[in-house]
Amino acid sequence: MTLSLRERIQGVPAALQDQAELNAVITDTSAQALGGLDAAPEGPLAGLLLGIKDNLNFAGTATSCASRTLEGYISTYTATAVRRLLDAGGQIVVKTNMDEFAMGSSTEYSCFGPTRNPHDPELVPGGSSGGSAVAVATELVDAALGSDTGGSVRQPAAFCGIFGLKPTYGRVSRFGLVAFASSFDQIGVFARNTAMASTVYQTIAGHDAADSTSSTEPVKPFDYDEHLARSLKVGLFPDAELAGTDPQIMDRYNALIKFLKGKGLPVAQIEMPHTRHGIAAYYVLTTAEASSNLARFDGIRYGRRLQEKPDLESLYRGTRSDGFGPEVQRRIMLGTYVLSAGYMDKYYIQAQRVRRSIQEDYKAAFSEVDILLTPTTPTFPFLIGSQTDDPMSMYLSDIFTVPMSLAGVPSMSIPVGNGNNNLPIGLQLTANYFGEDAIFQLSQLIENQFSA
Ligand code: GLN
């Protein structure tokens, strides 16, 4: 029996109850979607149920960023990417759980409690867009938006066994996305196959006058062409860069390389001399940007405010200490420190130099190859609670996703089967700036022919 669109939307509250344990959703917006369902929707996303991460503004809905700071805040406007989903006929039925202000790799740092991995509820789903990844993996929705600053779409996609694309920096308007680190943030897409990922991507990509960093470069269409896919040159990171990766993930990685060679794709080793400094540079630059971006949450303009404070200074202090969780506070302090007089040159300026060197590494690599192949994560999903007391080990979860974010190049995690533990493995395809179409070509070839 096929359900009508109306029936599918009506089924969302019950579906949410069924998977309540996973805690993937913060707000059920299905009633709002139903209310707007007069005529049959038209457009490339007509008939699709969609989720959006709770740091995307959608007029009339609560936007919390999973932070107590934004308790009670209702969006007064709609993000451009969200508007484009609606204009294309999509139905937004849920706003999804996340790490507070998108800071984290596990969706445990949420004031609404952790999201759980559908493959094993004892494990994290990855983060920070864990709720969107879970909503897609469990088929609650057909596709979802997340945001990726250093891996927050790709890493949870890998941990949940789905596709997760971070577009080129500037490819998708950030208007209406609550800022974490503005020179890194990109809205990305979760889907269960390449075609869906590319359709949603095509819908949200493209210039927007409301975001001056959004690119005017035309969006390239994607039509799968096996011949073209097989002509792409694939580059591999030096083995030393992958040391420490789980052997089962390396097995799938090596099997994929073998498959691609068998299909006749040229495969070459490339040098990435600076990526090993990626994590250090990322956590200096993004915390610096975050410390500035989050200054606006002072209890005056948005959300929660601690009452009965004698003066403005203690009102700010009280509100921010009470409203922000520990990870966000850690990042604000770190970011303030690296920007402070006497340390700015040593940390912030130095990290900028590393960022430039990493960009040069990618430029050099893409003069030789079309796609870089890496694992998405060094490990399988970890146990809930196992890394929250050890921020450094949590940060290392992003070792393979952060370099692309520093460079601003597009990158997608694709599922390539499971380990012996039945947990999903993701590998990452990275292309040159605005090379999303090349990523989709190769992804489709792998999806069609690389057996899990
Ligand atoms: N896990 C990374 C961090 O904590 C990436 C987060 C993101 O991409 N939003 O910063």
Coordinates of C-alpha atoms in Angstrom, one line a residue, residues 200-420:
V200 CA 18.8 18.3 -2.7
Y201 CA 22.3 19.8 -3.3
Q202 CA 21.2 21.3 -6.7
T203 CA 18.1 22.7 -4.9
I204 CA 20.0 24.6 -2.2
A205 CA 23.2 25.5 -4.1
G206 CA 23.7 28.8 -5.9
H207 CA 24.2 32.5 -5.3
D208 CA 22.2 34.4 -2.7
A209 CA 22.3 38.2 -2.4
A210 CA 21.7 37.8 1.3
D211 CA 25.1 36.1 1.9
S212 CA 28.0 38.0 0.4
T213 CA 30.3 34.9 0.7
S214 CA 27.9 32.9 -1.5
S215 CA 29.4 32.2 -4.9
T216 CA 28.1 33.4 -8.3
E217 CA 29.7 30.4 -10.0
P218 CA 27.0 28.5 -11.9
V219 CA 25.9 25.2 -10.3
K220 CA 26.9 22.3 -12.5
P221 CA 24.2 19.8 -13.2
F222 CA 24.8 16.1 -12.5
D223 CA 23.9 13.4 -15.0
Y224 CA 25.5 10.1 -14.3
D225 CA 27.8 9.0 -17.0
E226 CA 29.8 5.8 -16.2
H227 CA 32.3 6.6 -18.9
L228 CA 33.1 10.0 -17.3
A229 CA 33.2 8.5 -13.9
R230 CA 35.8 6.0 -15.0
S231 CA 38.0 8.7 -16.5
L232 CA 38.4 10.5 -13.1
K233 CA 41.9 10.4 -11.7
V234 CA 42.0 9.4 -8.1
G235 CA 44.6 10.6 -5.5
L236 CA 45.6 8.9 -2.3
F237 CA 47.0 10.4 0.8
P238 CA 50.4 9.1 1.9
D239 CA 50.0 5.9 4.0
A240 CA 51.6 7.6 7.0
E241 CA 48.7 10.1 7.2
L242 CA 46.3 7.2 7.6
A243 CA 48.2 5.5 10.4
G244 CA 46.1 4.6 13.4
T245 CA 43.0 4.1 11.3
D246 CA 41.0 1.0 12.3
P247 CA 42.2 -2.0 10.3
Q248 CA 38.7 -2.9 9.2
I249 CA 38.2 0.7 7.8
M250 CA 41.6 0.4 6.0
D251 CA 40.4 -3.0 4.5
R252 CA 37.4 -1.3 2.9
Y253 CA 39.5 1.6 1.8
N254 CA 42.0 -0.8 0.1
A255 CA 39.2 -2.8 -1.4
L256 CA 37.7 0.3 -2.9
I257 CA 41.1 1.3 -4.4
K258 CA 41.4 -2.2 -5.9
F259 CA 37.9 -1.9 -7.3
L260 CA 38.6 1.6 -8.9
K261 CA 41.8 0.3 -10.4
G262 CA 39.9 -2.7 -11.8
K263 CA 37.5 -0.3 -13.4
G264 CA 40.5 1.4 -15.1
L265 CA 40.6 4.6 -13.1
P266 CA 44.1 6.0 -12.7
V267 CA 45.1 6.0 -9.1
A268 CA 48.1 8.1 -7.8
Q269 CA 49.8 8.9 -4.5
I270 CA 49.8 12.6 -3.7
E271 CA 51.7 14.6 -1.1
M272 CA 49.8 16.4 1.6
P273 CA 52.7 17.8 3.7
H274 CA 50.6 20.1 5.9
T275 CA 47.4 18.3 6.6
R276 CA 48.9 16.8 9.8
H277 CA 48.6 20.3 11.3
G278 CA 45.0 20.5 10.4
I279 CA 43.4 19.7 13.7
A280 CA 45.6 22.1 15.6
A281 CA 44.9 25.0 13.1
Y282 CA 41.2 24.1 13.0
Y283 CA 40.7 24.3 16.8
V284 CA 42.5 27.7 16.9
L285 CA 40.7 29.3 14.1
T286 CA 37.2 28.0 14.7
T287 CA 37.3 28.8 18.4
A288 CA 38.5 32.3 17.6
E289 CA 35.6 32.8 15.2
A290 CA 33.1 31.2 17.6
S291 CA 34.2 33.4 20.5
S292 CA 33.2 36.4 18.4
N293 CA 30.1 34.9 16.8
L294 CA 28.7 33.7 20.2
A295 CA 29.1 37.1 21.8
R296 CA 25.6 38.0 20.6
F297 CA 24.0 35.5 23.0
D298 CA 24.1 37.7 26.0
G299 CA 20.7 37.3 27.4
I300 CA 19.6 40.7 26.0
R301 CA 18.6 40.1 22.5
Y302 CA 17.8 36.3 22.2
G303 CA 16.5 33.6 24.3
R304 CA 17.1 32.9 28.0
R305 CA 18.0 35.5 30.5
L306 CA 19.0 35.2 34.1
Q307 CA 16.8 37.6 36.0
E308 CA 17.5 39.7 39.1
K309 CA 21.1 40.6 38.5
P310 CA 22.3 43.9 40.0
D311 CA 24.2 45.1 37.0
L312 CA 24.7 44.5 33.3
E313 CA 28.1 42.8 33.7
S314 CA 26.8 40.2 36.1
L315 CA 23.7 39.7 34.0
Y316 CA 25.9 38.8 31.0
R317 CA 28.1 36.6 33.1
G318 CA 25.3 34.8 34.8
T319 CA 23.2 34.3 31.6
R320 CA 26.2 33.0 29.6
S321 CA 27.5 30.7 32.4
D322 CA 24.1 29.3 32.9
G323 CA 23.0 29.1 29.3
F324 CA 26.0 27.6 27.5
G325 CA 27.1 24.0 28.1
P326 CA 30.7 23.0 29.0
E327 CA 31.9 22.4 25.5
V328 CA 30.7 25.8 24.2
Q329 CA 32.2 27.5 27.2
R330 CA 35.5 25.7 26.6
R331 CA 35.6 26.9 23.0
I332 CA 34.7 30.5 23.9
M333 CA 37.5 30.6 26.4
L334 CA 40.0 28.9 24.0
G335 CA 39.0 31.3 21.2
T336 CA 39.3 34.4 23.4
Y337 CA 42.7 33.2 24.6
V338 CA 44.1 32.6 21.1
L339 CA 43.0 36.1 20.1
S340 CA 44.3 37.9 23.2
A341 CA 47.1 40.4 23.1
G342 CA 50.5 38.6 23.2
Y343 CA 49.1 35.3 21.9
M344 CA 47.4 36.3 18.7
D345 CA 50.7 36.0 16.6
K346 CA 51.7 32.8 18.2
Y347 CA 48.4 31.0 17.7
Y348 CA 45.8 32.7 15.5
I349 CA 48.2 34.1 12.9
Q350 CA 50.2 30.9 12.9
A351 CA 47.1 28.9 12.3
Q352 CA 46.1 31.2 9.4
R353 CA 49.5 30.3 7.8
V354 CA 48.8 26.6 8.3
R355 CA 45.4 27.1 6.7
R356 CA 47.0 28.7 3.7
S357 CA 49.6 25.9 3.4
I358 CA 46.8 23.3 3.5
Q359 CA 45.0 25.2 0.7
E360 CA 48.2 25.1 -1.3
D361 CA 48.5 21.3 -0.7
Y362 CA 45.0 20.8 -2.2
K363 CA 45.7 23.1 -5.1
A364 CA 48.8 21.1 -5.9
A365 CA 46.9 17.8 -5.5
F366 CA 44.1 18.9 -7.8
S367 CA 46.5 19.9 -10.5
E368 CA 47.2 16.1 -10.7
V369 CA 44.0 14.3 -9.8
D370 CA 40.3 14.9 -9.8
I371 CA 39.2 13.2 -6.6
L372 CA 41.0 12.4 -3.3
L373 CA 40.0 9.3 -1.5
T374 CA 40.4 9.0 2.3
P375 CA 38.5 7.3 5.1
T376 CA 35.9 9.6 6.7
T377 CA 36.8 8.7 10.2
P378 CA 39.7 6.8 11.9
T379 CA 37.3 4.7 14.1
F380 CA 33.9 3.2 14.2
P381 CA 31.2 5.0 16.2
F382 CA 32.2 5.0 19.9
L383 CA 30.3 4.4 23.1
I384 CA 28.1 7.2 24.4
G385 CA 29.9 8.8 27.3
S386 CA 33.3 7.4 26.4
Q387 CA 34.9 10.6 25.1
T388 CA 33.0 13.5 26.7
D389 CA 35.7 13.8 29.4
D390 CA 38.5 13.7 26.9
P391 CA 38.0 16.6 24.5
M392 CA 41.3 15.9 22.7
S393 CA 40.3 12.4 21.7
M394 CA 36.9 13.6 20.6
Y395 CA 38.6 16.3 18.4
L396 CA 40.8 13.6 16.8
S397 CA 37.6 12.0 15.4
D398 CA 37.7 14.9 12.8
I399 CA 41.3 14.2 11.6
F400 CA 40.2 13.3 8.1
T401 CA 37.4 15.8 7.7
V402 CA 39.0 19.0 9.0
P403 CA 41.6 19.5 6.3
M404 CA 38.9 19.9 3.6
S405 CA 37.1 22.4 5.8
L406 CA 40.3 24.4 6.2
A407 CA 40.7 24.4 2.4
G408 CA 37.0 25.0 1.6
V409 CA 36.9 22.2 -0.9
P410 CA 33.8 19.9 -1.3
S411 CA 33.8 16.5 0.2
M412 CA 31.3 13.7 0.7
S413 CA 31.2 10.6 2.9
I414 CA 29.8 7.6 1.2
P415 CA 28.8 4.3 2.8
V416 CA 30.8 1.3 1.7
G417 CA 29.5 -1.5 3.8
N418 CA 29.9 -2.7 7.4
G419 CA 32.7 -4.1 9.5
N420 CA 32.6 -7.5 11.2

